[in-house]
């Protein structure tokens, strides 16, 4: 199932996408656990709505160096436990909007990533818990990074959090097995990054359990699971695409 958030006649709602129609409902986070809120009799044509980012997270937790080849290309060791950092929620833009290069940076790079959207809050998950039960679905995400500032600053906050530095796809895919799917990032049609989720140092279940033992994960929170090797510099006029098998394509121009 593909879920979206949209504006229609000055109101914001959530919806299920089916072909060229959207079936509205009230609350994204109830969806997985209550089918009753769906009223599939009412529908709106996709052409009549304005898509909004399908996530409004309290935080975006990102994983650094979760693909060995990417860790190596930046001269880093493969971490012994997940490397966590936060990206500001205010950086989110949607498919089709422009990534804006800030004046502070001369080295803005793409990082195509599979991102998890949490469906239920969780804390201190143990080996006995199944982390997949807490997931709503998955989105395409571009963890845009000011590489020069990331190297200059002691930590990643500024380099990862400029406005427009978190493009996300138009919808959340709720039915997807992410154990071994492909992720491809292109710039101006040329393939820059390719990888498979099976190459992650720490897979999805491990990450959710691990993060939940460091901080509460709230329903709606987003976890960006790391990027394969091949990151490269973006410049004004470029078009960057992140394609994930089973989800679709996230496309953004660069200004
Ligand atoms: Mg990243």
PDB file of C-alpha atoms and ligand atoms in Angstrom:
ATOM      1  CA  UNK A   1       0.000   0.000   0.000  1.00  0.00           C
ATOM      2  CA  UNK A   2       1.245   3.483  -0.876  1.00  0.00           C
ATOM      3  CA  UNK A   3       0.415   6.231   1.651  1.00  0.00           C
ATOM      4  CA  UNK A   4       0.650   9.951   1.000  1.00  0.00           C
ATOM      5  CA  UNK A   5      -0.097  13.284   2.657  1.00  0.00           C
ATOM      6  CA  UNK A   6      -1.690  16.036   0.617  1.00  0.00           C
ATOM      7  CA  UNK A   7      -3.501  19.365   0.497  1.00  0.00           C
ATOM      8  CA  UNK A   8      -6.925  19.570  -1.092  1.00  0.00           C
ATOM      9  CA  UNK A   9      -9.296  22.533  -0.859  1.00  0.00           C
ATOM     10  CA  UNK A  10      -7.137  24.135   1.845  1.00  0.00           C
ATOM     11  CA  UNK A  11      -7.223  21.025   4.031  1.00  0.00           C
ATOM     12  CA  UNK A  12      -4.416  18.600   4.789  1.00  0.00           C
ATOM     13  CA  UNK A  13      -5.161  14.880   4.848  1.00  0.00           C
ATOM     14  CA  UNK A  14      -3.538  11.491   4.458  1.00  0.00           C
ATOM     15  CA  UNK A  15      -4.426   9.135   1.659  1.00  0.00           C
ATOM     16  CA  UNK A  16      -3.969   5.741   0.067  1.00  0.00           C
ATOM     17  CA  UNK A  17      -2.823   5.918  -3.557  1.00  0.00           C
ATOM     18  CA  UNK A  18      -4.481   3.593  -6.034  1.00  0.00           C
ATOM     19  CA  UNK A  19      -3.657   4.239  -9.686  1.00  0.00           C
ATOM     20  CA  UNK A  20      -4.639   7.856 -10.407  1.00  0.00           C
ATOM     21  CA  UNK A  21      -6.880   8.152  -7.319  1.00  0.00           C
ATOM     22  CA  UNK A  22      -6.267   9.036  -3.672  1.00  0.00           C
ATOM     23  CA  UNK A  23      -8.523   7.674  -0.914  1.00  0.00           C
ATOM     24  CA  UNK A  24      -8.362  10.028   2.065  1.00  0.00           C
ATOM     25  CA  UNK A  25      -8.220   9.155   5.763  1.00  0.00           C
ATOM     26  CA  UNK A  26      -7.577  11.080   8.946  1.00  0.00           C
ATOM     27  CA  UNK A  27      -4.542   9.793  10.731  1.00  0.00           C
ATOM     28  CA  UNK A  28      -1.539   8.097   9.174  1.00  0.00           C
ATOM     29  CA  UNK A  29      -0.312   6.573  12.372  1.00  0.00           C
ATOM     30  CA  UNK A  30      -3.511   4.685  13.145  1.00  0.00           C
ATOM     31  CA  UNK A  31      -3.537   3.078   9.759  1.00  0.00           C
ATOM     32  CA  UNK A  32      -1.474  -0.011  10.168  1.00  0.00           C
ATOM     33  CA  UNK A  33      -3.310  -1.007  13.292  1.00  0.00           C
ATOM     34  CA  UNK A  34      -6.882  -0.039  12.435  1.00  0.00           C
ATOM     35  CA  UNK A  35      -8.302  -0.700   9.004  1.00  0.00           C
ATOM     36  CA  UNK A  36     -11.641   0.743  10.113  1.00  0.00           C
ATOM     37  CA  UNK A  37     -10.609   4.365   9.601  1.00  0.00           C
ATOM     38  CA  UNK A  38     -10.373   3.826   5.862  1.00  0.00           C
ATOM     39  CA  UNK A  39     -13.342   4.958   3.852  1.00  0.00           C
ATOM     40  CA  UNK A  40     -12.549   3.610   0.442  1.00  0.00           C
ATOM     41  CA  UNK A  41     -15.799   4.875  -1.034  1.00  0.00           C
ATOM     42  CA  UNK A  42     -14.525   8.426  -1.268  1.00  0.00           C
ATOM     43  CA  UNK A  43     -11.755   9.286  -3.672  1.00  0.00           C
ATOM     44  CA  UNK A  44     -10.039  12.294  -5.219  1.00  0.00           C
ATOM     45  CA  UNK A  45      -8.109  12.414  -8.487  1.00  0.00           C
ATOM     46  CA  UNK A  46      -4.362  12.694  -7.942  1.00  0.00           C
ATOM     47  CA  UNK A  47      -4.279  15.556 -10.433  1.00  0.00           C
ATOM     48  CA  UNK A  48      -6.466  17.649  -8.093  1.00  0.00           C
ATOM     49  CA  UNK A  49      -4.300  17.386  -4.986  1.00  0.00           C
ATOM     50  CA  UNK A  50      -0.979  18.901  -3.968  1.00  0.00           C
ATOM     51  CA  UNK A  51       1.357  16.283  -2.506  1.00  0.00           C
ATOM     52  CA  UNK A  52       3.058  17.158   0.797  1.00  0.00           C
ATOM     53  CA  UNK A  53       5.982  15.273   2.387  1.00  0.00           C
ATOM     54  CA  UNK A  54       4.480  11.993   3.678  1.00  0.00           C
ATOM     55  CA  UNK A  55       6.375  12.204   6.964  1.00  0.00           C
ATOM     56  CA  UNK A  56       6.346  14.776   9.781  1.00  0.00           C
ATOM     57  CA  UNK A  57       8.888  13.216  12.159  1.00  0.00           C
ATOM     58  CA  UNK A  58       9.818  14.402  15.648  1.00  0.00           C
ATOM     59  CA  UNK A  59      13.347  13.415  14.631  1.00  0.00           C
ATOM     60  CA  UNK A  60      15.311  11.964  11.728  1.00  0.00           C
ATOM     61  CA  UNK A  61      17.879   9.475  13.001  1.00  0.00           C
ATOM     62  CA  UNK A  62      20.624   8.790  10.479  1.00  0.00           C
ATOM     63  CA  UNK A  63      23.170   5.999  10.341  1.00  0.00           C
ATOM     64  CA  UNK A  64      26.698   6.849   9.216  1.00  0.00           C
ATOM     65  CA  UNK A  65      29.042   4.394   7.483  1.00  0.00           C
ATOM     66  CA  UNK A  66      26.514   1.561   7.253  1.00  0.00           C
ATOM     67  CA  UNK A  67      27.891   0.358   3.907  1.00  0.00           C
ATOM     68  CA  UNK A  68      31.524  -0.746   4.120  1.00  0.00           C
ATOM     69  CA  UNK A  69      32.493   0.634   0.679  1.00  0.00           C
ATOM     70  CA  UNK A  70      31.165   4.092   1.560  1.00  0.00           C
ATOM     71  CA  UNK A  71      33.049   4.134   4.874  1.00  0.00           C
ATOM     72  CA  UNK A  72      36.244   3.284   2.967  1.00  0.00           C
ATOM     73  CA  UNK A  73      35.735   5.893   0.209  1.00  0.00           C
ATOM     74  CA  UNK A  74      35.760   8.648   2.848  1.00  0.00           C
ATOM     75  CA  UNK A  75      38.786   7.112   4.587  1.00  0.00           C
ATOM     76  CA  UNK A  76      36.839   5.860   7.620  1.00  0.00           C
ATOM     77  CA  UNK A  77      36.875   2.589   9.526  1.00  0.00           C
ATOM     78  CA  UNK A  78      33.775   0.376   9.513  1.00  0.00           C
ATOM     79  CA  UNK A  79      32.145   1.100  12.884  1.00  0.00           C
ATOM     80  CA  UNK A  80      31.832  -1.629  15.518  1.00  0.00           C
ATOM     81  CA  UNK A  81      28.360  -0.385  16.441  1.00  0.00           C
ATOM     82  CA  UNK A  82      25.936   1.868  14.516  1.00  0.00           C
ATOM     83  CA  UNK A  83      27.111   5.482  14.202  1.00  0.00           C
ATOM     84  CA  UNK A  84      24.076   7.680  14.936  1.00  0.00           C
ATOM     85  CA  UNK A  85      23.460  11.336  14.182  1.00  0.00           C
ATOM     86  CA  UNK A  86      20.366  13.530  13.876  1.00  0.00           C
ATOM     87  CA  UNK A  87      19.196  15.552  10.881  1.00  0.00           C
ATOM     88  CA  UNK A  88      16.796  18.479  11.406  1.00  0.00           C
ATOM     89  CA  UNK A  89      13.169  17.762  10.419  1.00  0.00           C
ATOM     90  CA  UNK A  90      13.016  21.277   8.943  1.00  0.00           C
ATOM     91  CA  UNK A  91      15.316  20.077   6.131  1.00  0.00           C
ATOM     92  CA  UNK A  92      12.556  17.939   4.590  1.00  0.00           C
ATOM     93  CA  UNK A  93      11.368  18.664   1.046  1.00  0.00           C
ATOM     94  CA  UNK A  94       9.342  16.470  -1.273  1.00  0.00           C
ATOM     95  CA  UNK A  95      10.005  14.843  -4.623  1.00  0.00           C
ATOM     96  CA  UNK A  96      10.104  17.552  -7.316  1.00  0.00           C
ATOM     97  CA  UNK A  97      11.280  20.387  -5.065  1.00  0.00           C
ATOM     98  CA  UNK A  98      14.784  21.868  -5.409  1.00  0.00           C
ATOM     99  CA  UNK A  99      17.830  21.162  -3.248  1.00  0.00           C
ATOM    100  CA  UNK A 100      19.380  24.572  -2.540  1.00  0.00           C
ATOM    101  CA  UNK A 101      23.150  24.799  -2.182  1.00  0.00           C
ATOM    102  CA  UNK A 102      23.936  27.109   0.756  1.00  0.00           C
ATOM    103  CA  UNK A 103      26.560  29.831   0.445  1.00  0.00           C
ATOM    104  CA  UNK A 104      28.470  28.290   3.383  1.00  0.00           C
ATOM    105  CA  UNK A 105      29.484  25.148   1.439  1.00  0.00           C
ATOM    106  CA  UNK A 106      31.563  24.345  -1.653  1.00  0.00           C
ATOM    107  CA  UNK A 107      31.019  20.582  -1.472  1.00  0.00           C
ATOM    108  CA  UNK A 108      27.361  19.536  -1.267  1.00  0.00           C
ATOM    109  CA  UNK A 109      26.929  15.818  -1.990  1.00  0.00           C
ATOM    110  CA  UNK A 110      24.046  13.370  -2.499  1.00  0.00           C
ATOM    111  CA  UNK A 111      23.546  10.269  -0.349  1.00  0.00           C
ATOM    112  CA  UNK A 112      20.723   8.055  -1.645  1.00  0.00           C
ATOM    113  CA  UNK A 113      19.230   6.007   1.205  1.00  0.00           C
ATOM    114  CA  UNK A 114      16.420   3.676   2.188  1.00  0.00           C
ATOM    115  CA  UNK A 115      14.544   5.250   5.120  1.00  0.00           C
ATOM    116  CA  UNK A 116      12.267   3.587   7.657  1.00  0.00           C
ATOM    117  CA  UNK A 117       9.070   5.282   8.895  1.00  0.00           C
ATOM    118  CA  UNK A 118       8.057   4.182  12.390  1.00  0.00           C
ATOM    119  CA  UNK A 119       4.400   3.221  12.916  1.00  0.00           C
ATOM    120  CA  UNK A 120       4.412   2.816  16.695  1.00  0.00           C
ATOM    121  CA  UNK A 121       6.614   4.238  19.404  1.00  0.00           C
ATOM    122  CA  UNK A 122       9.134   1.928  21.036  1.00  0.00           C
ATOM    123  CA  UNK A 123      11.798   1.991  23.705  1.00  0.00           C
ATOM    124  CA  UNK A 124      14.366  -0.546  24.896  1.00  0.00           C
ATOM    125  CA  UNK A 125      13.449  -3.324  22.464  1.00  0.00           C
ATOM    126  CA  UNK A 126      15.061  -6.614  23.434  1.00  0.00           C
ATOM    127  CA  UNK A 127      16.100  -9.654  21.405  1.00  0.00           C
ATOM    128  CA  UNK A 128      12.655 -11.101  22.169  1.00  0.00           C
ATOM    129  CA  UNK A 129      10.888  -8.182  20.429  1.00  0.00           C
ATOM    130  CA  UNK A 130      10.338  -8.074  16.675  1.00  0.00           C
ATOM    131  CA  UNK A 131      11.359  -4.565  15.486  1.00  0.00           C
ATOM    132  CA  UNK A 132       9.527  -5.027  12.165  1.00  0.00           C
ATOM    133  CA  UNK A 133       6.197  -4.827  14.043  1.00  0.00           C
ATOM    134  CA  UNK A 134       6.917  -1.161  14.820  1.00  0.00           C
ATOM    135  CA  UNK A 135       7.494  -0.093  11.213  1.00  0.00           C
ATOM    136  CA  UNK A 136       4.835   1.684   9.161  1.00  0.00           C
ATOM    137  CA  UNK A 137       6.771   1.529   5.895  1.00  0.00           C
ATOM    138  CA  UNK A 138       9.676   2.781   3.822  1.00  0.00           C
ATOM    139  CA  UNK A 139      10.546   5.867   1.770  1.00  0.00           C
ATOM    140  CA  UNK A 140      13.277   7.019  -0.610  1.00  0.00           C
ATOM    141  CA  UNK A 141      15.458   9.651   1.075  1.00  0.00           C
ATOM    142  CA  UNK A 142      18.445  11.740   0.016  1.00  0.00           C
ATOM    143  CA  UNK A 143      20.723  12.537   2.984  1.00  0.00           C
ATOM    144  CA  UNK A 144      22.187  15.628   1.312  1.00  0.00           C
ATOM    145  CA  UNK A 145      25.453  16.594   3.020  1.00  0.00           C
ATOM    146  CA  UNK A 146      27.801  19.586   3.025  1.00  0.00           C
ATOM    147  CA  UNK A 147      30.919  17.384   3.037  1.00  0.00           C
ATOM    148  CA  UNK A 148      33.353  20.239   3.656  1.00  0.00           C
ATOM    149  CA  UNK A 149      31.435  21.391   6.730  1.00  0.00           C
ATOM    150  CA  UNK A 150      31.042  17.805   7.963  1.00  0.00           C
ATOM    151  CA  UNK A 151      34.851  17.497   7.942  1.00  0.00           C
ATOM    152  CA  UNK A 152      35.387  20.951   9.453  1.00  0.00           C
ATOM    153  CA  UNK A 153      32.860  20.769  12.306  1.00  0.00           C
ATOM    154  CA  UNK A 154      33.272  18.519  15.317  1.00  0.00           C
ATOM    155  CA  UNK A 155      29.909  16.862  14.596  1.00  0.00           C
ATOM    156  CA  UNK A 156      27.447  16.554  11.710  1.00  0.00           C
ATOM    157  CA  UNK A 157      24.511  18.799  12.691  1.00  0.00           C
ATOM    158  CA  UNK A 158      25.171  21.756  10.415  1.00  0.00           C
ATOM    159  CA  UNK A 159      26.456  19.721   7.451  1.00  0.00           C
ATOM    160  CA  UNK A 160      23.311  17.569   7.409  1.00  0.00           C
ATOM    161  CA  UNK A 161      20.582  20.052   8.320  1.00  0.00           C
ATOM    162  CA  UNK A 162      20.465  22.980   5.892  1.00  0.00           C
ATOM    163  CA  UNK A 163      16.942  23.622   4.593  1.00  0.00           C
ATOM    164  CA  UNK A 164      16.160  21.322   1.608  1.00  0.00           C
ATOM    165  CA  UNK A 165      18.870  18.801   2.649  1.00  0.00           C
ATOM    166  CA  UNK A 166      16.339  16.015   3.264  1.00  0.00           C
ATOM    167  CA  UNK A 167      14.384  15.224   0.072  1.00  0.00           C
ATOM    168  CA  UNK A 168      11.862  12.406   0.565  1.00  0.00           C
ATOM    169  CA  UNK A 169       9.632  10.531  -1.869  1.00  0.00           C
ATOM    170  CA  UNK A 170       5.933  11.295  -2.325  1.00  0.00           C
ATOM    171  CA  UNK A 171       4.707   8.197  -0.520  1.00  0.00           C
ATOM    172  CA  UNK A 172       5.396   5.599   2.156  1.00  0.00           C
ATOM    173  CA  UNK A 173       5.408   1.997   0.876  1.00  0.00           C
ATOM    174  CA  UNK A 174       3.959  -0.226   3.593  1.00  0.00           C
ATOM    175  CA  UNK A 175       4.441  -3.627   1.972  1.00  0.00           C
ATOM    176  CA  UNK A 176       8.064  -4.271   1.191  1.00  0.00           C
ATOM    177  CA  UNK A 177      10.684  -6.822   2.165  1.00  0.00           C
ATOM    178  CA  UNK A 178      13.863  -4.757   2.444  1.00  0.00           C
ATOM    179  CA  UNK A 179      16.315  -7.578   3.167  1.00  0.00           C
ATOM    180  CA  UNK A 180      17.904  -7.388  -0.298  1.00  0.00           C
ATOM    181  CA  UNK A 181      16.689  -4.602  -2.609  1.00  0.00           C
ATOM    182  CA  UNK A 182      18.680  -2.292  -4.866  1.00  0.00           C
ATOM    183  CA  UNK A 183      19.378   1.419  -4.280  1.00  0.00           C
ATOM    184  CA  UNK A 184      20.622   3.513  -7.196  1.00  0.00           C
ATOM    185  CA  UNK A 185      21.462   7.209  -7.232  1.00  0.00           C
ATOM    186  CA  UNK A 186      21.898   9.071 -10.517  1.00  0.00           C
ATOM    187  CA  UNK A 187      22.996  12.612 -11.292  1.00  0.00           C
ATOM    188  CA  UNK A 188      21.859  13.931 -14.688  1.00  0.00           C
ATOM    189  CA  UNK A 189      21.028  10.359 -15.682  1.00  0.00           C
ATOM    190  CA  UNK A 190      24.503   8.975 -14.853  1.00  0.00           C
ATOM    191  CA  UNK A 191      24.679   6.257 -12.200  1.00  0.00           C
ATOM    192  CA  UNK A 192      26.776   7.435  -9.233  1.00  0.00           C
ATOM    193  CA  UNK A 193      25.801   5.105  -6.404  1.00  0.00           C
ATOM    194  CA  UNK A 194      24.602   1.505  -6.509  1.00  0.00           C
ATOM    195  CA  UNK A 195      24.136  -0.881  -3.642  1.00  0.00           C
ATOM    196  CA  UNK A 196      21.863  -3.477  -2.138  1.00  0.00           C
ATOM    197  CA  UNK A 197      20.367  -3.374   1.330  1.00  0.00           C
ATOM    198  CA  UNK A 198      21.909  -6.804   1.993  1.00  0.00           C
ATOM    199  CA  UNK A 199      25.278  -4.966   2.076  1.00  0.00           C
ATOM    200  CA  UNK A 200      24.323  -2.959   5.179  1.00  0.00           C
ATOM    201  CA  UNK A 201      26.748  -3.463   8.059  1.00  0.00           C
ATOM    202  CA  UNK A 202      23.772  -3.289  10.462  1.00  0.00           C
ATOM    203  CA  UNK A 203      20.413  -4.328   8.947  1.00  0.00           C
ATOM    204  CA  UNK A 204      17.012  -2.733   9.608  1.00  0.00           C
ATOM    205  CA  UNK A 205      15.970  -4.918  12.571  1.00  0.00           C
ATOM    206  CA  UNK A 206      19.316  -4.398  14.279  1.00  0.00           C
ATOM    207  CA  UNK A 207      19.140  -0.621  13.798  1.00  0.00           C
ATOM    208  CA  UNK A 208      15.655  -0.215  15.276  1.00  0.00           C
ATOM    209  CA  UNK A 209      16.488  -2.352  18.296  1.00  0.00           C
ATOM    210  CA  UNK A 210      19.776  -0.511  18.789  1.00  0.00           C
ATOM    211  CA  UNK A 211      18.340   3.015  18.458  1.00  0.00           C
ATOM    212  CA  UNK A 212      15.386   2.180  20.747  1.00  0.00           C
ATOM    213  CA  UNK A 213      17.908   1.443  23.479  1.00  0.00           C
ATOM    214  CA  UNK A 214      19.478   4.905  23.080  1.00  0.00           C
ATOM    215  CA  UNK A 215      16.284   7.006  22.722  1.00  0.00           C
ATOM    216  CA  UNK A 216      12.527   6.529  22.384  1.00  0.00           C
ATOM    217  CA  UNK A 217      11.457   6.173  18.778  1.00  0.00           C
ATOM    218  CA  UNK A 218       8.123   7.918  18.224  1.00  0.00           C
ATOM    219  CA  UNK A 219       5.483   6.960  15.697  1.00  0.00           C
ATOM    220  CA  UNK A 220       6.290   8.922  12.547  1.00  0.00           C
ATOM    221  CA  UNK A 221      10.025   9.149  13.222  1.00  0.00           C
ATOM    222  CA  UNK A 222      12.322   8.489  10.283  1.00  0.00           C
ATOM    223  CA  UNK A 223      15.506   6.406  10.252  1.00  0.00           C
ATOM    224  CA  UNK A 224      17.862   6.908   7.290  1.00  0.00           C
ATOM    225  CA  UNK A 225      19.781   3.647   7.008  1.00  0.00           C
ATOM    226  CA  UNK A 226      23.007   4.819   5.372  1.00  0.00           C
ATOM    227  CA  UNK A 227      24.342   5.223   1.858  1.00  0.00           C
ATOM    228  CA  UNK A 228      26.324   3.012  -0.539  1.00  0.00           C
ATOM    229  CA  UNK A 229      29.623   4.199  -2.047  1.00  0.00           C
ATOM    230  CA  UNK A 230      29.793   6.674  -4.931  1.00  0.00           C
ATOM    231  CA  UNK A 231      28.810   9.973  -3.301  1.00  0.00           C
ATOM    232  CA  UNK A 232      29.643  12.977  -5.485  1.00  0.00           C
ATOM    233  CA  UNK A 233      29.350  16.738  -5.607  1.00  0.00           C
ATOM    234  CA  UNK A 234      26.121  18.408  -6.720  1.00  0.00           C
ATOM    235  CA  UNK A 235      26.054  21.711  -8.583  1.00  0.00           C
ATOM    236  CA  UNK A 236      23.328  24.120  -9.639  1.00  0.00           C
ATOM    237  CA  UNK A 237      21.395  22.784 -12.618  1.00  0.00           C
ATOM    238  CA  UNK A 238      21.916  19.107 -11.731  1.00  0.00           C
ATOM    239  CA  UNK A 239      19.045  16.659 -11.379  1.00  0.00           C
ATOM    240  CA  UNK A 240      19.512  13.999  -8.700  1.00  0.00           C
ATOM    241  CA  UNK A 241      17.469  10.772  -8.603  1.00  0.00           C
ATOM    242  CA  UNK A 242      17.304   8.129  -5.875  1.00  0.00           C
ATOM    243  CA  UNK A 243      15.626   4.908  -7.037  1.00  0.00           C
ATOM    244  CA  UNK A 244      14.785   2.078  -4.645  1.00  0.00           C
ATOM    245  CA  UNK A 245      13.471  -1.236  -5.917  1.00  0.00           C
ATOM    246  CA  UNK A 246       9.831  -1.687  -4.900  1.00  0.00           C
ATOM    247  CA  UNK A 247       9.345   1.956  -3.829  1.00  0.00           C
ATOM    248  CA  UNK A 248      10.087   4.190  -6.817  1.00  0.00           C
ATOM    249  CA  UNK A 249      12.102   7.275  -7.767  1.00  0.00           C
ATOM    250  CA  UNK A 250      12.802  10.451  -5.784  1.00  0.00           C
ATOM    251  CA  UNK A 251      13.853  13.254  -8.145  1.00  0.00           C
ATOM    252  CA  UNK A 252      15.107  16.729  -7.202  1.00  0.00           C
ATOM    253  CA  UNK A 253      16.800  19.487  -9.132  1.00  0.00           C
ATOM    254  CA  UNK A 254      19.633  21.511  -7.593  1.00  0.00           C
ATOM    255  CA  UNK A 255      19.769  25.310  -7.273  1.00  0.00           C
TER     256      UNK A 255
HETATM  257 MG1  LIG B   1      23.832   9.357   5.068  1.00  0.00          MG
END
